Short mmCIF file of C-alpha atoms in Angstrom, two decimals:
data_model
loop_
_atom_site.label_atom_id
_atom_site.label_comp_id
_atom_site.label_asym_id
_atom_site.label_seq_id
_atom_site.Cartn_x
_atom_site.Cartn_y
_atom_site.Cartn_z
CA MET A 1255 78.99 -2.33 165.96
CA ARG A 1256 82.74 -2.62 166.72
CA LEU A 1257 83.96 0.25 168.92
CA SER A 1258 87.41 -1.25 169.53
CA ASP A 1259 89.17 -4.59 169.41
CA ARG A 1260 87.55 -5.48 172.74
CA GLU A 1261 84.20 -3.74 172.43
CA VAL A 1262 81.55 -5.06 170.07
CA TYR A 1263 77.83 -4.39 170.57
CA ALA A 1264 74.56 -5.13 168.83
CA ILE A 1265 71.98 -2.34 168.98
CA ASP A 1266 68.25 -2.67 168.33
CA ASP A 1267 67.39 -1.64 164.78
CA ILE A 1268 64.28 0.43 165.62
CA CYS A 1269 64.55 4.05 166.76
CA SER A 1270 62.82 4.53 170.12
CA HIS A 1271 61.16 7.70 168.82
CA GLY A 1272 59.45 6.01 165.88
CA ALA A 1273 59.37 2.95 163.65
CA VAL A 1274 62.47 3.85 161.66
CA SER A 1275 65.41 1.56 160.91
CA LEU A 1276 68.59 2.74 162.63
CA SER A 1277 70.74 0.59 160.35
CA GLU A 1278 70.26 3.24 157.67
CA GLY A 1279 71.73 5.95 159.92
CA ASP A 1280 75.31 7.16 160.25
CA VAL A 1281 77.79 6.35 163.00
CA VAL A 1282 79.27 9.50 164.55
CA GLY A 1283 81.99 8.77 167.09
CA CYS A 1284 80.45 6.20 169.45
CA GLU A 1285 76.86 7.18 168.55
CA LEU A 1286 74.39 6.01 165.93
CA GLU A 1287 72.28 8.75 164.36
CA CYS A 1288 68.68 8.21 163.27
CA TRP A 1289 68.50 9.24 159.61
CA MET A 1290 64.94 10.57 159.96
CA HIS A 1291 64.65 12.18 163.40
CA GLY A 1292 68.30 13.14 163.99
CA SER A 1293 68.45 11.58 167.46
CA ARG A 1294 71.75 9.96 168.39
CA PHE A 1295 72.12 6.84 170.54
CA ASN A 1296 75.23 5.82 172.48
CA LEU A 1297 76.44 2.51 171.05
CA ARG A 1298 77.56 1.28 174.48
CA THR A 1299 74.41 2.16 176.44
CA GLY A 1300 71.68 2.95 173.88
CA VAL A 1301 71.00 6.21 175.73
CA PRO A 1302 69.87 9.09 173.46
CA SER A 1303 72.08 12.18 173.56
CA CYS A 1304 69.75 14.60 171.79
CA PRO A 1305 66.02 14.98 171.08
CA PRO A 1306 63.48 14.09 169.94
CA ALA A 1307 64.21 10.58 171.33
CA THR A 1308 64.06 10.32 175.12
CA THR A 1309 64.07 6.52 175.60
CA ARG A 1310 67.14 4.30 175.28
CA VAL A 1311 67.42 1.66 172.58
CA PRO A 1312 68.31 -1.87 173.77
CA VAL A 1313 72.00 -2.78 173.39
CA TYR A 1314 73.35 -6.33 173.53
CA ALA A 1315 76.88 -7.45 174.34
CA VAL A 1316 78.64 -9.38 171.57
CA ARG A 1317 81.43 -11.97 171.87
CA LEU A 1318 83.45 -13.08 168.84
CA VAL A 1319 85.00 -16.55 168.86
CA GLY A 1320 86.70 -17.21 165.57
CA ASP A 1321 84.05 -16.80 162.89
CA THR A 1322 81.21 -17.31 165.38
CA VAL A 1323 79.27 -14.35 166.78
CA TYR A 1324 77.57 -14.73 170.19
CA VAL A 1325 74.96 -12.14 171.23
CA THR A 1326 73.51 -11.98 174.76
CA ALA A 1327 69.82 -12.83 175.02
CA THR A 1328 69.01 -9.85 177.24
CA PRO A 1329 70.01 -6.19 176.84
CA THR A 1330 72.99 -4.93 178.78
CA PRO A 1331 72.13 -2.77 181.79
CA CYS A 1332 72.51 0.94 181.18
CA ARG A 1333 76.03 1.44 182.48
CA GLY A 1334 76.15 4.22 185.01
CA ALA A 1335 72.52 5.20 184.45
CA SER A 1336 72.14 6.10 188.10
CA ARG A 1337 75.38 8.09 188.15
CA MET A 1338 75.75 9.37 184.61
CA THR A 1339 77.54 12.72 184.71
CA VAL A 1340 76.92 15.33 182.02
CA LEU A 1341 79.00 18.46 181.45
CA GLU A 1342 77.07 20.81 179.16
CA ILE A 1343 78.64 23.89 177.58
CA ARG A 1344 76.20 26.10 175.72
CA ASP A 1345 77.06 29.19 173.63
CA LEU A 1346 80.06 29.91 175.87
CA GLN A 1347 81.63 33.30 175.22
CA VAL A 1348 84.80 34.35 177.01
CA SER A 1349 87.02 37.44 176.93
CA VAL A 1350 90.40 38.31 178.43
CA ALA A 1351 91.66 41.72 179.48
CA THR A 1352 94.49 43.24 177.43
CA GLU A 1353 96.16 46.67 177.34
CA GLU A 1354 93.89 47.54 174.42
CA GLY A 1355 90.78 46.40 176.29
CA ALA A 1356 88.77 43.21 176.45
CA LYS A 1357 89.60 40.68 173.73
CA GLU A 1358 87.03 38.02 172.83
CA ILE A 1359 88.54 34.52 172.76
CA LEU A 1360 85.60 32.11 172.78
CA ARG A 1361 82.79 33.01 170.40
CA GLY A 1362 79.98 30.61 171.25
CA VAL A 1363 81.14 27.10 172.15
CA ASP A 1364 78.65 24.24 172.33
CA LEU A 1365 79.86 20.90 173.71
CA THR A 1366 78.51 18.03 175.82
CA VAL A 1367 80.77 15.55 177.62
CA ARG A 1368 79.26 12.52 179.39
CA SER A 1369 80.59 9.83 181.69
CA GLY A 1370 82.78 7.36 179.84
CA GLU A 1371 83.25 9.59 176.78
CA THR A 1372 86.56 10.93 175.48
CA HIS A 1373 86.43 14.14 173.44
CA ALA A 1374 89.56 15.39 171.70
CA ILE A 1375 89.82 19.12 170.95
CA MET A 1376 92.28 19.87 168.14
CA GLY A 1377 93.13 23.17 166.51
CA PRO A 1378 95.91 25.60 165.61
CA ASN A 1379 97.79 27.70 168.16
CA GLY A 1380 95.80 30.63 169.52
CA SER A 1381 92.41 29.19 168.61
CA GLY A 1382 91.12 29.21 172.21
CA LYS A 1383 91.45 25.55 173.19
CA SER A 1384 93.19 26.17 176.51
CA THR A 1385 90.89 29.12 177.22
CA LEU A 1386 87.97 26.69 177.08
CA ALA A 1387 89.52 24.39 179.69
CA TYR A 1388 90.60 27.19 182.03
CA SER A 1389 87.24 28.96 181.77
CA VAL A 1390 85.36 25.80 182.75
CA ALA A 1391 87.80 25.25 185.64
CA GLY A 1392 87.32 28.84 186.87
CA HIS A 1393 90.60 30.65 186.17
CA PRO A 1394 90.06 34.32 187.17
CA LYS A 1395 91.96 35.60 184.12
CA TYR A 1396 89.05 34.69 181.87
CA LEU A 1397 85.76 36.62 181.90
CA VAL A 1398 82.66 34.71 180.83
CA THR A 1399 80.49 37.17 178.89
CA GLY A 1400 77.79 34.80 177.68
CA GLY A 1401 76.47 31.27 177.63
CA SER A 1402 76.34 28.61 180.33
CA VAL A 1403 78.25 25.67 181.77
CA THR A 1404 76.41 23.06 183.83
CA LEU A 1405 77.48 19.83 185.52
CA ASP A 1406 74.56 17.50 186.12
CA GLY A 1407 72.28 20.52 185.85
CA GLN A 1408 74.21 22.62 188.39
CA ASP A 1409 75.51 26.03 187.34
CA VAL A 1410 79.29 25.65 187.18
CA LEU A 1411 79.87 29.35 186.49
CA ALA A 1412 78.28 30.23 189.84
CA MET A 1413 80.76 27.98 191.69
CA SER A 1414 84.14 28.96 193.12
CA VAL A 1415 87.18 27.04 191.89
CA ASP A 1416 87.22 24.71 194.90
CA GLU A 1417 83.48 24.08 194.56
CA ARG A 1418 84.02 23.04 190.95
CA ALA A 1419 86.69 20.57 192.08
CA ARG A 1420 84.41 19.11 194.76
CA ALA A 1421 81.61 18.85 192.19
CA GLY A 1422 83.85 16.57 190.10
CA LEU A 1423 85.83 18.75 187.68
CA PHE A 1424 89.59 18.32 187.29
CA LEU A 1425 92.07 20.36 185.24
CA ALA A 1426 95.44 18.91 184.26
CA MET A 1427 97.44 22.02 183.35
CA GLN A 1428 99.79 22.39 180.42
CA TYR A 1429 102.25 24.24 182.65
CA PRO A 1430 101.78 23.06 186.27
CA VAL A 1431 102.97 25.60 188.83
CA GLU A 1432 105.50 25.06 191.59
CA VAL A 1433 104.31 25.04 195.21
CA PRO A 1434 107.42 25.51 197.40
CA GLY A 1435 107.22 24.12 200.93
CA VAL A 1436 104.37 21.68 200.21
CA THR A 1437 105.32 18.05 199.65
CA VAL A 1438 103.56 15.91 197.08
CA SER A 1439 102.28 13.52 199.77
CA ASN A 1440 100.78 16.35 201.86
CA PHE A 1441 99.31 18.03 198.80
CA LEU A 1442 97.62 14.85 197.58
CA ARG A 1443 96.12 13.91 200.96
CA THR A 1444 94.93 17.48 201.61
CA ALA A 1445 93.29 17.60 198.17
CA LYS A 1446 91.64 14.21 198.66
CA SER A 1447 90.30 15.26 202.07
CA ALA A 1448 88.91 18.52 200.68
CA ILE A 1449 87.14 16.81 197.78
CA ASP A 1450 85.71 13.89 199.77
CA GLY A 1451 84.85 15.95 202.84
CA GLN A 1452 86.88 13.67 205.09
CA ALA A 1453 90.45 12.44 205.33
CA PRO A 1454 91.16 9.04 203.75
CA LYS A 1455 92.17 6.20 206.04
CA LEU A 1456 95.93 6.47 206.29
CA ARG A 1457 96.82 2.81 205.71
CA THR A 1458 94.58 2.52 202.64
CA TRP A 1459 95.68 5.89 201.32
CA VAL A 1460 99.39 5.09 201.54
CA LYS A 1461 98.76 1.82 199.71
CA ASP A 1462 96.77 3.57 196.96
CA VAL A 1463 99.42 6.27 196.50
CA ARG A 1464 102.23 3.74 196.25
CA ALA A 1465 100.30 1.63 193.75
CA ALA A 1466 99.49 4.64 191.58
CA MET A 1467 103.09 5.88 191.68
CA ASP A 1468 104.41 2.45 190.81
CA ALA A 1469 102.04 2.20 187.82
CA LEU A 1470 103.31 5.60 186.62
CA LYS A 1471 106.93 4.46 187.14
CA MET A 1472 107.60 7.17 189.71
CA ASP A 1473 110.33 6.80 192.33
CA PRO A 1474 108.86 6.49 195.87
CA THR A 1475 111.00 9.43 197.05
CA PHE A 1476 109.00 11.61 194.69
CA ALA A 1477 106.27 11.83 197.35
CA GLU A 1478 108.54 13.82 199.67
CA ARG A 1479 109.58 16.40 197.09
CA ASN A 1480 107.89 19.80 196.96
CA VAL A 1481 105.08 20.06 194.42
CA ASN A 1482 106.53 20.60 190.92
CA GLU A 1483 109.66 22.22 192.36
CA GLY A 1484 112.58 21.24 190.15
CA PHE A 1485 110.42 18.71 188.31
CA SER A 1486 111.19 17.88 184.70
CA GLY A 1487 108.39 18.31 182.16
CA GLY A 1488 107.71 14.58 182.24
CA GLU A 1489 107.63 14.49 186.05
CA LYS A 1490 105.11 17.32 186.13
CA LYS A 1491 102.81 15.48 183.73
CA ARG A 1492 103.08 12.24 185.69
CA HIS A 1493 102.20 14.16 188.84
CA GLU A 1494 99.10 15.57 187.14
CA VAL A 1495 98.00 12.05 186.19
CA LEU A 1496 98.82 10.80 189.69
CA GLN A 1497 96.31 13.35 191.00
CA LEU A 1498 93.82 12.23 188.38
CA GLU A 1499 94.04 8.60 189.50
CA LEU A 1500 93.80 9.35 193.22
CA LEU A 1501 91.19 12.13 193.22
CA ARG A 1502 88.82 10.28 190.83
CA PRO A 1503 86.98 13.24 189.24
CA LYS A 1504 83.82 12.90 187.18
CA ILE A 1505 85.10 15.00 184.26
CA ALA A 1506 88.79 15.61 183.46
CA LEU A 1507 90.01 18.54 181.37
CA LEU A 1508 93.46 17.63 180.03
CA ASP A 1509 95.29 20.61 178.54
CA GLU A 1510 98.04 19.32 176.23
CA THR A 1511 99.04 16.54 178.59
CA ASP A 1512 101.29 15.17 175.83
CA SER A 1513 103.44 18.28 175.48
CA GLY A 1514 107.09 17.80 176.47
CA LEU A 1515 106.84 14.01 176.74
CA ASP A 1516 109.11 11.52 175.01
CA VAL A 1517 107.66 8.33 173.54
CA ASP A 1518 108.05 6.23 176.69
CA ALA A 1519 106.67 8.90 179.03
CA LEU A 1520 103.73 9.50 176.68
CA ARG A 1521 102.80 5.83 176.83
CA VAL A 1522 103.04 5.72 180.65
CA VAL A 1523 101.01 8.90 181.11
CA SER A 1524 98.37 7.78 178.60
CA GLU A 1525 98.00 4.44 180.35
CA GLY A 1526 97.43 6.34 183.60
CA VAL A 1527 94.65 8.38 182.01
CA ASN A 1528 93.05 5.22 180.64
CA ARG A 1529 93.20 3.56 184.08
CA ALA A 1530 91.55 6.57 185.70
CA LYS A 1531 88.80 6.57 183.10
CA ALA A 1532 88.13 2.85 183.50
CA ALA A 1533 88.08 3.04 187.30
CA ASN A 1534 85.59 5.88 187.53
CA ASP A 1535 83.76 5.93 184.17
CA MET A 1536 85.27 9.39 183.88
CA GLY A 1537 84.48 11.75 181.02
CA ILE A 1538 87.52 13.30 179.31
CA LEU A 1539 88.04 16.53 177.40
CA LEU A 1540 91.50 16.16 175.87
CA ILE A 1541 93.18 19.17 174.26
CA THR A 1542 96.05 18.37 171.91
CA HIS A 1543 97.83 19.50 168.76
CA TYR A 1544 98.97 16.07 167.68
CA THR A 1545 97.49 12.66 166.99
CA ARG A 1546 100.25 10.73 168.74
CA ILE A 1547 98.50 10.76 172.12
CA LEU A 1548 95.29 9.63 170.41
CA ARG A 1549 97.02 6.37 169.54
CA TYR A 1550 97.02 5.61 173.27
CA ILE A 1551 93.90 7.48 174.43
CA GLU A 1552 91.30 6.65 171.81
CA PRO A 1553 88.71 9.43 171.40
CA ASP A 1554 85.02 8.84 170.84
CA TYR A 1555 84.72 12.31 169.29
CA VAL A 1556 87.15 14.73 167.69
CA HIS A 1557 86.32 18.45 167.49
CA VAL A 1558 88.13 21.00 165.33
CA PHE A 1559 88.59 24.29 167.19
CA VAL A 1560 89.26 27.44 165.14
CA ASP A 1561 88.85 31.11 166.04
CA GLY A 1562 87.14 30.47 169.36
CA ARG A 1563 84.53 27.96 168.26
CA ILE A 1564 84.04 24.37 167.16
CA VAL A 1565 83.87 24.32 163.35
CA GLN A 1566 83.82 20.57 162.70
CA GLN A 1567 83.35 17.35 164.62
CA GLY A 1568 83.47 13.66 163.92
CA GLY A 1569 84.97 10.38 165.04
CA PRO A 1570 88.64 9.30 165.41
CA GLU A 1571 89.07 9.39 161.63
CA LEU A 1572 88.86 13.19 161.75
CA ALA A 1573 92.14 13.30 163.69
CA ASP A 1574 93.85 11.33 160.92
CA GLU A 1575 92.50 13.79 158.36
CA LEU A 1576 93.90 16.70 160.36
CA GLU A 1577 97.26 14.97 160.63
CA ALA A 1578 97.35 14.55 156.87
CA ASN A 1579 95.90 17.88 155.71
CA GLY A 1580 96.24 20.33 158.59
CA TYR A 1581 93.83 23.15 159.42
CA ASP A 1582 94.14 25.28 156.27
CA ARG A 1583 90.66 24.67 154.94
CA TYR A 1584 89.10 25.46 158.32
CA LEU A 1585 91.18 28.61 158.73
CA ALA A 1586 90.10 29.79 155.28
CA GLN A 1587 86.46 29.48 156.32
CA ALA A 1588 86.91 31.24 159.69
#
């Protein structure tokens, strides 16, 4: 199975739930589905994502040299098995207060995001995409009226906003707010100390901040400016990704990180997201209207969001279909 130009794996042909050939199943995103039982197995790790299978299928690393295929003799270890993070959203229903009364926005959202996975949420304006991200992060504007959100089995909805951040959730906002009187350097170190429970060693921290800023092509004087005060749209987005790289969350919720970015800034910001993911095996929930960011941040799954729920899902090819045909057929069915 080729997941990208650099990732090729061989997966055992027999479903761990029963003697059924997996080669006859369908590939959905970065998972292989058993045609008989319906279980899906991650093509990188072999770990099942849904019942009835509960045991991983062996996966072998593959190296291509010209026309020759080399397969490792032993299965790859289950990457991150001891630290696999799972964000589970089940039947999530959310309302917002209006002058006319409560208005339902989310109407039963089901979604699972695991370590190392990138999920793209695409949909028309007003469909509830941003509401999903802000509700998971704990914005007080949104009232959860039903369903559940768990992170590694812990009830996220019972946590305060800061507890969610310490648990490993991160929200990159579409419109980051200004914080007058607080410099970027103080903000970042205070946030890191709060999340880790102790202040980072100053010499190491300064080195890490400078390296991350340099990779994002940010001027060093940026660190002494007040948070988002007078920042351009591109500077605000780079600052969000700077936080992402330094705070190292388990799951990142990126709300239209590509909005307001020119081509060069989009590439730089996307590379920062990819670095953060690679460094921490981070799971990503990426909300976007356009496929251009998906050329840099390749999704494992694409979900179509219409009228407060997920109405379709698939692999990266679904984003190309949406780019070509739009959302009309999904809106007609809503």
